[in-house]
Coordinates of C-alpha atoms and ligand atoms in Angstrom, one line a residue:
X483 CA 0.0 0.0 0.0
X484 CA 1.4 3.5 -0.7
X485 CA 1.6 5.4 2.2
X486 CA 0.5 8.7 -0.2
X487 CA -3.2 7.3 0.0
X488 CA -3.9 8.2 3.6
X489 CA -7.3 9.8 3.0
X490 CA -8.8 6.5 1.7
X491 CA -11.2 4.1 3.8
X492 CA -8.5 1.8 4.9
X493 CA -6.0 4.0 6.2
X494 CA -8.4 6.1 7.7
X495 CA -10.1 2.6 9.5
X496 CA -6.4 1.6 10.8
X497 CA -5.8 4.7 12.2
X498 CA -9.0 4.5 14.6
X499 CA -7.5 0.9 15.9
X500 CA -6.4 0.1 18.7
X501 CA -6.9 3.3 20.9
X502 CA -10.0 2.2 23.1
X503 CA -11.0 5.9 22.4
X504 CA -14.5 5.0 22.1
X505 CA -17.3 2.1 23.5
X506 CA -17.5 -1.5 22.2
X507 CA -20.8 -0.5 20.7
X508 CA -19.2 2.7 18.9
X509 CA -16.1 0.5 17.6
X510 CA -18.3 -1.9 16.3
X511 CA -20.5 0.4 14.0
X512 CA -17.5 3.0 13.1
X513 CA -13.9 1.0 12.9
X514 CA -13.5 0.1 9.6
X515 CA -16.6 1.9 8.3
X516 CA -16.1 5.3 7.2
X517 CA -18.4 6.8 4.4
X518 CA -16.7 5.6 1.0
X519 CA -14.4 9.0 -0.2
X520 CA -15.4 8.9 -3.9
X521 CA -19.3 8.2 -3.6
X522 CA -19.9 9.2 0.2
X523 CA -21.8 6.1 0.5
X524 CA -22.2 5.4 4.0
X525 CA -21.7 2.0 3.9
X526 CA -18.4 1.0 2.2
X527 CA -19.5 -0.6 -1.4
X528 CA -18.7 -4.3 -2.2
X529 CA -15.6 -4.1 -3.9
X530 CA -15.6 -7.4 -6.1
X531 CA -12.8 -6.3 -8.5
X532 CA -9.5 -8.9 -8.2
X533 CA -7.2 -6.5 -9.4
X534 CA -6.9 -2.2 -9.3
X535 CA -5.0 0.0 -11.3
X536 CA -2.2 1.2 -10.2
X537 CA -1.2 4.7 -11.3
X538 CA 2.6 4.2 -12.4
X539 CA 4.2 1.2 -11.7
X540 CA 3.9 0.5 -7.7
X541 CA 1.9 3.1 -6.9
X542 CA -1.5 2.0 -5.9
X543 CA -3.4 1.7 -2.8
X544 CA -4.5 -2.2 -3.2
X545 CA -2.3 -4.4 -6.1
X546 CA -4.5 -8.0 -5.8
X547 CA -7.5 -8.8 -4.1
X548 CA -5.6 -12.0 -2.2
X549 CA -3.3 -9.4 -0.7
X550 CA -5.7 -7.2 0.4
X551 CA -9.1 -5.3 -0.6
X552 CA -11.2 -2.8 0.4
X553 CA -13.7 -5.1 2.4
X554 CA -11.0 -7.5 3.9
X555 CA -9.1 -4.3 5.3
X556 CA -12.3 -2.7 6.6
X557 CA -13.4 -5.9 8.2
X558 CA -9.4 -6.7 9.6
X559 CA -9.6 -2.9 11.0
X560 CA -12.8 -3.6 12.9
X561 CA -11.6 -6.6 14.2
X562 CA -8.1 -5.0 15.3
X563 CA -10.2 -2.3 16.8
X564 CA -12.7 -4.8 18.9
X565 CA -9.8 -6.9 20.4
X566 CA -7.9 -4.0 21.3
X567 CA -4.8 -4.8 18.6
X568 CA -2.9 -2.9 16.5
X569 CA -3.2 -6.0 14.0
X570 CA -6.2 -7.5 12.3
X571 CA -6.6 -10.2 9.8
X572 CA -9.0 -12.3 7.8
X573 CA -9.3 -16.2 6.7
X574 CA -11.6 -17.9 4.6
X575 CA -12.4 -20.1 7.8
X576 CA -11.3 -20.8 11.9
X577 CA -9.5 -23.5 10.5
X578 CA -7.5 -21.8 8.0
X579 CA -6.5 -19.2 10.3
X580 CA -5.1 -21.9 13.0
X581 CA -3.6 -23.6 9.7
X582 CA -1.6 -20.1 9.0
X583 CA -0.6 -19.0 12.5
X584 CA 0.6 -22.9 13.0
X585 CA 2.6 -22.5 9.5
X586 CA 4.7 -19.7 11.2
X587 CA 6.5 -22.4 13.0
X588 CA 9.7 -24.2 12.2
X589 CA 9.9 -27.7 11.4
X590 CA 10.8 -29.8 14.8
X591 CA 9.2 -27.3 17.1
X592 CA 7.0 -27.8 20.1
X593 CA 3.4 -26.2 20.6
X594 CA 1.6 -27.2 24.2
X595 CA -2.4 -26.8 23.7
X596 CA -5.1 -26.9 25.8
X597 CA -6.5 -30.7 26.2
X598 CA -10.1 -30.0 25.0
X599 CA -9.3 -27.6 22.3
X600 CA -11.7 -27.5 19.2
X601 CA -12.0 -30.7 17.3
X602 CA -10.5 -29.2 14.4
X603 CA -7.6 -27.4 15.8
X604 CA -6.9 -30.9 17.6
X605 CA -6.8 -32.7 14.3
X606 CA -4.4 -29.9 12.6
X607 CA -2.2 -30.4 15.3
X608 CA -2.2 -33.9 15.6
X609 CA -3.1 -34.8 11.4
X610 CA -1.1 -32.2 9.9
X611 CA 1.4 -30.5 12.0
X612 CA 2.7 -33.4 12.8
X613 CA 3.9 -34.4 9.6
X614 CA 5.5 -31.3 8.6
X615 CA 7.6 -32.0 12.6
X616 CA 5.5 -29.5 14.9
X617 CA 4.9 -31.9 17.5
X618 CA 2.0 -31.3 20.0
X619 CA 1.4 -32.0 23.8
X620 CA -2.1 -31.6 25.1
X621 CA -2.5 -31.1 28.9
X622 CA -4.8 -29.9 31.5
X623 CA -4.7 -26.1 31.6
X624 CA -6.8 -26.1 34.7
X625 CA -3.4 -26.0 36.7
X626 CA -0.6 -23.8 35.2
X627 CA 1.7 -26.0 36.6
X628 CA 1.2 -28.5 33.9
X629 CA 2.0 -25.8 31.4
X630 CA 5.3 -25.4 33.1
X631 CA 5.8 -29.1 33.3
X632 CA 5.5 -29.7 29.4
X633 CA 7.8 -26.9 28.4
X634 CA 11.0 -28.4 26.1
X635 CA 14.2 -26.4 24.8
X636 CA 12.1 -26.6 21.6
X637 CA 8.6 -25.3 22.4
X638 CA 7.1 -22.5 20.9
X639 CA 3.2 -22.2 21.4
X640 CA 1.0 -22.1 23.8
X641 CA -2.5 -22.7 22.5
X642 CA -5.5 -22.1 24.7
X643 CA -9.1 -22.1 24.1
X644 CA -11.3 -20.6 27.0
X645 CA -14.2 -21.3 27.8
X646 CA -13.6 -24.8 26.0
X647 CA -16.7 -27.1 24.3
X648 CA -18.6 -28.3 25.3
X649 CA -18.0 -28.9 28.6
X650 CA -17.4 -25.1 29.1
X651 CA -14.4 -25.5 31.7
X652 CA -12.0 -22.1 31.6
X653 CA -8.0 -21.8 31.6
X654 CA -6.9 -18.3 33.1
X655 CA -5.3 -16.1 30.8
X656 CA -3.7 -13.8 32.3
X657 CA -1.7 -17.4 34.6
X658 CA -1.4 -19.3 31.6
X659 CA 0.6 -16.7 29.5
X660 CA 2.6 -15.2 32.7
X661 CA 4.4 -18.7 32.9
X662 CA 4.5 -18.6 28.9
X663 CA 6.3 -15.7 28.7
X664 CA 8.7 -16.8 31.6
X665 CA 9.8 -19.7 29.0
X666 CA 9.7 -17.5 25.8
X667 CA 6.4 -19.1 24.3
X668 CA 3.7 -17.4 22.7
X669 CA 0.4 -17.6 23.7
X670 CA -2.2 -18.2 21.2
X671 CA -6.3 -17.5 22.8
X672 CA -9.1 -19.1 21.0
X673 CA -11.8 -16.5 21.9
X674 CA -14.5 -17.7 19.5
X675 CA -17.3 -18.7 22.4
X676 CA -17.0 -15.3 24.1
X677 CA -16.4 -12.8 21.0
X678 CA -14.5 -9.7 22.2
X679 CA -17.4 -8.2 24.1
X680 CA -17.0 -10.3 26.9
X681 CA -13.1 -11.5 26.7
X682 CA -10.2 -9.5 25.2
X683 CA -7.1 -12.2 25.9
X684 CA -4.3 -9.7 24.7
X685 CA -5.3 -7.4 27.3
X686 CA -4.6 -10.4 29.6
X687 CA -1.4 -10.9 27.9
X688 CA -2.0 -13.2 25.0
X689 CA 0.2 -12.6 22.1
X690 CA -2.4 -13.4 19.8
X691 CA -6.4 -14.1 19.8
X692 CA -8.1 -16.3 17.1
X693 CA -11.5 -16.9 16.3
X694 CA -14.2 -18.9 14.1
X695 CA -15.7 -16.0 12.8
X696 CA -18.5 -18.2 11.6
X697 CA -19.5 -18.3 15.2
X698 CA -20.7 -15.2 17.2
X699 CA -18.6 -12.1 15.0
X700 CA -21.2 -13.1 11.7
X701 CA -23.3 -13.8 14.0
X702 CA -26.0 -15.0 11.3
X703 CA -24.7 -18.6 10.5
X704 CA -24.4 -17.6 6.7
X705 CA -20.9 -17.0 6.3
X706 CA -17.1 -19.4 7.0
X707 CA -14.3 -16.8 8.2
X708 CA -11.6 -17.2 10.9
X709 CA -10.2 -13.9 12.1
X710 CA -7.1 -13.1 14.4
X711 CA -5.5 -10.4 16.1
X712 CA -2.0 -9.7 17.3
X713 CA -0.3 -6.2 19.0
X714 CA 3.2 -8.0 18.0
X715 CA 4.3 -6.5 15.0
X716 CA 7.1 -9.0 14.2
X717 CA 4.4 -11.7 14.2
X718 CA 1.8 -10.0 12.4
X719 CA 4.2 -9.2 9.6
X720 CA 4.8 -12.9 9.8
X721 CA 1.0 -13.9 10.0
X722 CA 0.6 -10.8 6.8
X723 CA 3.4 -12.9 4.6
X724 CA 1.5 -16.3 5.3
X725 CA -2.1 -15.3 4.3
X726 CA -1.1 -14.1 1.2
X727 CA 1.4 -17.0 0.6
X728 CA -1.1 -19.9 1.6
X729 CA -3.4 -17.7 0.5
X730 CA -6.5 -18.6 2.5
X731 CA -8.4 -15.6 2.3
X732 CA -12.1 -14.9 2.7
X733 CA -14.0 -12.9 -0.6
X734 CA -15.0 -9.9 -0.2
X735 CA -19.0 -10.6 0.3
X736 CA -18.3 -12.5 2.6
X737 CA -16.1 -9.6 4.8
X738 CA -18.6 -7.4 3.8
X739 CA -21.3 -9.8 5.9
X740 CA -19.2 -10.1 8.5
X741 CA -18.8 -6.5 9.2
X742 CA -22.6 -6.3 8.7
X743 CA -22.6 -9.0 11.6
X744 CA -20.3 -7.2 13.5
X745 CA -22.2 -3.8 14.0
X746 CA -24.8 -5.8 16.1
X747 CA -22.1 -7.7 18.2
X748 CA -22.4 -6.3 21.3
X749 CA -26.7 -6.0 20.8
X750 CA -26.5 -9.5 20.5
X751 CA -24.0 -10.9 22.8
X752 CA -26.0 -8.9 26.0
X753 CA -28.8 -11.2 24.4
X754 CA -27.0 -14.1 24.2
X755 CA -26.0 -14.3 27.7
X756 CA -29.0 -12.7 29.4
X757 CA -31.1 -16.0 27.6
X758 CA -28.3 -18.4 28.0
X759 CA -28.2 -17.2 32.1
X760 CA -32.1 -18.0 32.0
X761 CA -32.1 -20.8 30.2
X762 CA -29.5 -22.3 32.6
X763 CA -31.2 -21.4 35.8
X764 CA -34.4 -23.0 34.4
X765 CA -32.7 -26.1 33.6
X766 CA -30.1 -26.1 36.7
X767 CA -33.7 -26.3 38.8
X768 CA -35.7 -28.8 36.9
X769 CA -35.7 -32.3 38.2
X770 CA -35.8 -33.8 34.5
X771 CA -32.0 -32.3 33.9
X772 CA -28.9 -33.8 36.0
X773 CA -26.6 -31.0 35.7
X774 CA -25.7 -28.0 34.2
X775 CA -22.6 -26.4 32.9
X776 CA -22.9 -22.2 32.4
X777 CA -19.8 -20.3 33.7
X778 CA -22.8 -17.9 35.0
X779 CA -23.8 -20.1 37.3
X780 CA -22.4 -20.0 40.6
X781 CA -22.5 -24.3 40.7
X782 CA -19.5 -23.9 38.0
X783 CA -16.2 -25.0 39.5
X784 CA -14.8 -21.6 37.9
X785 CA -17.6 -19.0 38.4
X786 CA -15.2 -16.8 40.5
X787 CA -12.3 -16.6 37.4
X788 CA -15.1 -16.7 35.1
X789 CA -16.5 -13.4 37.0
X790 CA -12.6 -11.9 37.0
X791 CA -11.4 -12.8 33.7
X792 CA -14.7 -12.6 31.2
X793 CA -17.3 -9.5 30.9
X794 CA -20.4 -11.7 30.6
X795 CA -20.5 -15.2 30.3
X796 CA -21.7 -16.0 26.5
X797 CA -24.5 -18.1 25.1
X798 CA -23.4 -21.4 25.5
X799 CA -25.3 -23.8 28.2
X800 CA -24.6 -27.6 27.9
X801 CA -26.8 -29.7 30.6
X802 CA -27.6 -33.6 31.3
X803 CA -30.6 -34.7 30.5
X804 CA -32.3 -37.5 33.1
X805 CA -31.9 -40.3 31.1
X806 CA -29.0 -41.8 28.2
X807 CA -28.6 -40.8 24.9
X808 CA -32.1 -42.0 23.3
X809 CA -33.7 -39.4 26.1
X810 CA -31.2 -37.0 24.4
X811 CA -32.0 -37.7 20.7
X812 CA -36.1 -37.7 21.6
X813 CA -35.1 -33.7 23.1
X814 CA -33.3 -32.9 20.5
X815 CA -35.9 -34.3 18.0
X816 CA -38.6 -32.5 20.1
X817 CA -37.9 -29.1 20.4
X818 CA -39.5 -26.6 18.1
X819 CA -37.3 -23.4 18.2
X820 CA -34.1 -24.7 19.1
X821 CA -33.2 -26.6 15.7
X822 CA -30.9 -30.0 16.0
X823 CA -27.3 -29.2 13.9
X824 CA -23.7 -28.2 14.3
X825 CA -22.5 -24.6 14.9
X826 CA -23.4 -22.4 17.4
X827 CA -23.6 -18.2 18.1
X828 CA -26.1 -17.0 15.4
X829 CA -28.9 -15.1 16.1
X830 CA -31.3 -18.6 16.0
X831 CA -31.2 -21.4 19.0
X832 CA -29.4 -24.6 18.3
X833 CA -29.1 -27.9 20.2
X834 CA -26.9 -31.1 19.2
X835 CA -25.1 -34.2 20.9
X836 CA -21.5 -33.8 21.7
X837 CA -21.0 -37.6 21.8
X838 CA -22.5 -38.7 18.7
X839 CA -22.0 -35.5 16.3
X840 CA -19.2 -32.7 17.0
X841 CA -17.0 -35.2 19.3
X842 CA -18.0 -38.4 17.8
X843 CA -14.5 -38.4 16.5
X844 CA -12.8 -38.5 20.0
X845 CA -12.3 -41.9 21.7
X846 CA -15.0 -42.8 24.3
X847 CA -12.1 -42.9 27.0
X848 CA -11.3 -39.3 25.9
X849 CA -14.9 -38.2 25.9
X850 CA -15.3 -39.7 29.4
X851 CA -12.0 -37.4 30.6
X852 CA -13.3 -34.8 29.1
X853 CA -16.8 -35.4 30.8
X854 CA -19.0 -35.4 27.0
X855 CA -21.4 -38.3 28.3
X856 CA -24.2 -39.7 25.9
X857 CA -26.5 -37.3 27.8
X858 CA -24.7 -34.5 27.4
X859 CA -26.9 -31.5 25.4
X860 CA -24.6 -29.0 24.1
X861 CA -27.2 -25.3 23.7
X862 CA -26.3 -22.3 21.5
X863 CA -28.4 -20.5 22.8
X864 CA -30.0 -17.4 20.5
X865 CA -31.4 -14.3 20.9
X866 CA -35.2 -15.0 20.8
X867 CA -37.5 -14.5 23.7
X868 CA -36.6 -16.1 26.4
X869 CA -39.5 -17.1 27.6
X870 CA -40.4 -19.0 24.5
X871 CA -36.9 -21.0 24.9
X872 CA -37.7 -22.2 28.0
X873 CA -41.1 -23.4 27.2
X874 CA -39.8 -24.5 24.3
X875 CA -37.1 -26.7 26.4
X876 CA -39.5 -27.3 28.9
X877 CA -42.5 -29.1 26.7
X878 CA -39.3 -31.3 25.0
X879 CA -37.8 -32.0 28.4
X880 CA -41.0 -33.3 29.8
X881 CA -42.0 -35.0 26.4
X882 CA -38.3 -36.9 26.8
X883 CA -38.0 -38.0 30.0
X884 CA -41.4 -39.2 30.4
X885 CA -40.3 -42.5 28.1
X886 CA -37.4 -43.0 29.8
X887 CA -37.9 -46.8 30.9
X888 CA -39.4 -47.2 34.3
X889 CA -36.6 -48.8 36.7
X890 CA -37.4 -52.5 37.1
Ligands
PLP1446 C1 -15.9 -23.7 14.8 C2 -14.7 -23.5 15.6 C3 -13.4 -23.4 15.0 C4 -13.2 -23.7 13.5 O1 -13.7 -22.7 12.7 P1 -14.3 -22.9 11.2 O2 -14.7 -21.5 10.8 O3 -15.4 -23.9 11.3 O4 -13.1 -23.4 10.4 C5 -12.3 -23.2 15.8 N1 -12.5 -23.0 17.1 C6 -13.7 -23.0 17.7 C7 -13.8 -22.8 19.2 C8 -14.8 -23.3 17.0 O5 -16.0 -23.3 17.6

C-alpha cells in the first residue's frame, strides 16, 4: 500500500485501531466503516474487482484482491479495533486461520495446547502438524503447573481455548501466558465462544487471539471466516506474509457480511447471555436435567475466574438430560425453536449431541475425561425471547424424559 493514500477508507479505518478511544458498541458500528471518499456512500460498497489499477508502476493503494481489498481491510480494521490490537486479519475459515498462525512455526518445534481444544484445531495439530515436525502436547490447563511441566528447549506455542466445548471448563489467561512468557512461548487465545465483548485475551497478555468468525462475530450462521489479532508487529508481519502466501483468504462478500454481523455484536451478545443465564437457571432447577454447565452459574467450578477474567458469560449452556442418549436424541428431535445441527452463536437457537456428532471423533475414554457423556446437550443458545426458549425446552424435556424406561 502507498503510504501517499492516507485519505482512503482503509488508512483512515487503521488509524482509529487500537486506541479504546471509544465504547465497544461505537467500535463496532465505526472502525473500519467510514463513508466511502469517492461516492460518500455510507456503507463502504462491495468491492468485487480482483485486481486495481495502479497509477505508475507500484503506486497503488490495493495491487490484488488475495493481498488485500477494500472489504477485507475494513473488516481486519474492525476486528483489530474490537480486540484491542494494533493487528487484524481475515481467513476464509477458523481452520485456515489456526492452519496459518501454525505454519509460522519451524519444522521440529513444540506447541503445548489446551486438552479440550476444538475438534478441528486438535486434528491440525495432531493430522497435519505433525507431519511437517511440529509436535504437539495436550494437557490440563486447569493447573498452570502443567504448562510449566510440558515446556522443552524446543517449544514455541502455547495454544489455549477458553471457555472450551462443550464442557465449558476455563483456563486463566492472564496465569497461563505469565508462565509462557517466563519460557519465551507465545500464547495463542481461542476467543470464538465469548467474542471480544466479553473477553479481550491480549489485554490479559495473550500474544495473539483467534476466532471462528463463523461463530458469534457473523453472528448470522451464513458466512465461513476465521479472524485473528496480534499487537506484536514481528508476528503479524509474519502472519501478513503467510495469508497471502497460503493464500487462505475470505472474498469480499463475505467480509462485507461479517462487518454487517459485526455492528450488532455487542446488541447481540447482551442477548446471548442474558437468555443463556435464563435458560441455565431453568434447567439447573428442573428435576428432569442432572446437571448443568454455564460459567454464570455460581455451581460452576470456575464461576469466581469466570467473574474476574470474562465481561459476561456468553450463550453457550450444555446440561444432562435425566436419562441416556435415546432421552437426548427424543429432546433434541422435540424441540421446536431450538433446531438440532452443528454450529453455534447466530442469532437462531441450536441444540446437538456432543458424543455422537461434533466429538463423535474423540475416543470414548477421551470423551469420558473430558466429561461429553451420551447425555450430554450441548445449547447455543440465541437471541429469541426467552421465555419461549424455556417453554420451548421445557415441553421437550417433559416429552423426553417421560419415556425414559421405568426402573425395574
Ligand atoms: C468452529 C470453531 C473453529 C473452526 O472454525 P471454522 O470456521 O469452522 O473453520 C475453531 N475454534 C472453535 C472454538 C470453533 O467453535
Amino acid at each position: 500500500m502507498s503510504p501517499a493514500n492516507n485519505t482512503t477508507t482503509y488508512a483512515a479505518a487503521r488509524a482509529l485501531a487500537p486506541t479504546p478511544r471509544y465504547g465497544f458498541g461505537t467500535l463496532a458500528i465505526h472502525a473500519g466503516s467510514k463513508p466511502d471518499p469517492a461516492t460518500g456512500a455510507v456503507i463502504p460498497p462491495l468491492s468485487l474487482s480482483t485486481t486495481f489499477k495502479q497509477r505508475a508502476v507500484g503506486d497503488f493503494v490495493y495491487e490484488y484482491s488475495r493481498s488485500d481489498n477494500p472489504n477485507r481491510a475494513n473488516l481486519e480494521a474492525a476486528i483489530a479495533a474490537l480486540e484491542h490490537a494494533a493487528h487484524g486479519f481475515a481467513f476464509s475459515s477458523g481452520s485456515a486461520t489456526t492452519a496459518t498462525i501454525l505454519n509460522t512455526l519451524a519444522p521440529g518445534s513444540h506447541v503445548i495446547s489446551v486438552n479440550d481444544v476444538y475438534g478441528g484445531t486438535h486434528r491440525y495439530l495432531n493430522k497435519v502438524a505433525s507431519s511437517v515436525g511440529v509436535e504437539t502436547t495436550f494437557v490440563d490447563l486447569a493447573s498452570i503447573d502443567n504448562l510449566r511441566d510440558a515446556v522443552r528447549d524446543n517449544t514455541r506455542i502455547v495454544w489455549i481455548e477458553t471457555p472450551t466445548n462443550p464442557t465449558l471448563r476455563l483456563v486463566d489467561i492472564a496465569a497461563a501466558a505469565e508462565a509462557a512468557h517466563e519460557a519465551g512461548l507465545f500464547v495463542v487465545v481461542d476467543n470464538t465462544f465469548l467474542s471480544p465483548y466479553f473477553q479481550t485475551p491480549l489485554d490479559l497478555g495473550a500474544d495473539i487471539v483467534v476466532h471462528s468468525a463463523t461463530k458469534y462475530i457473523n453472528g448470522h450462521s451464513d458466512v465461513v471466516m476465521g479472524v485473528a489479532a496480534t499487537n506484536d508487529d514481528a508476528l503479524a508481519s509474519k502472519i501478513r506474509f503467510l495469508q497471502n502466501a497460503i493464500g487462505a483468504v475470505p472474498s469480499p462478500f463475505d467480509c462485507y457480511q461479517a462487518q454487517r454481523g459485526i455492528k450488532t455484536l455487542h446488541l447481540r451478545m447482551r442477548q446471548h447471555a442474558e437468555n443463556a443465564q435464563r435458560v441455565a437457571e431453568f434447567l439447573e432447577a428442573s428435576p428432569l436435567v442432572d446437571s448443568v454447565i454455564y460459567p454464570g452459574l455460581p455451581s460452576h467450578p470456575q464461576h469466581a475466574l469466570a467473574r474476574r477474567q470474562m465481561r459476561g458469560f456468553g450463550g453457550m449452556v450444555s446440561f444432562r438430560i435425566k436419562g441416556d442418549t435415546h432421552t437426548a436424541d427424543r429432546f433434541l428431535q422435540r424441540t421446536h425453536l431450538f433446531t438440532l445441527a452443528e454450529s453455534l452463536g447466530g442469532v437462531e437457537s441450536l441444540a446437538e449431541l456432543p458424543a455422537r456428532m461434533t466429538h463423535a471423533g474423540l475416543a470414548p475414554e477421551e470423551r469420558a475425561e473430558l466429561g461429553i457423556t451420551d447425555n450430554l446437550i450441548r445449547l447455543s443458545v440465541g437471541i429469541e425471547d426467552a421465555d419461549d426458549l424455556i417453554d420451548d425446552i421445557e415441553q421437550a424435556l417433559v416429552s423426553a424424559v417421560a419415556e425414559n424406561k421405568l426402573p425395574l
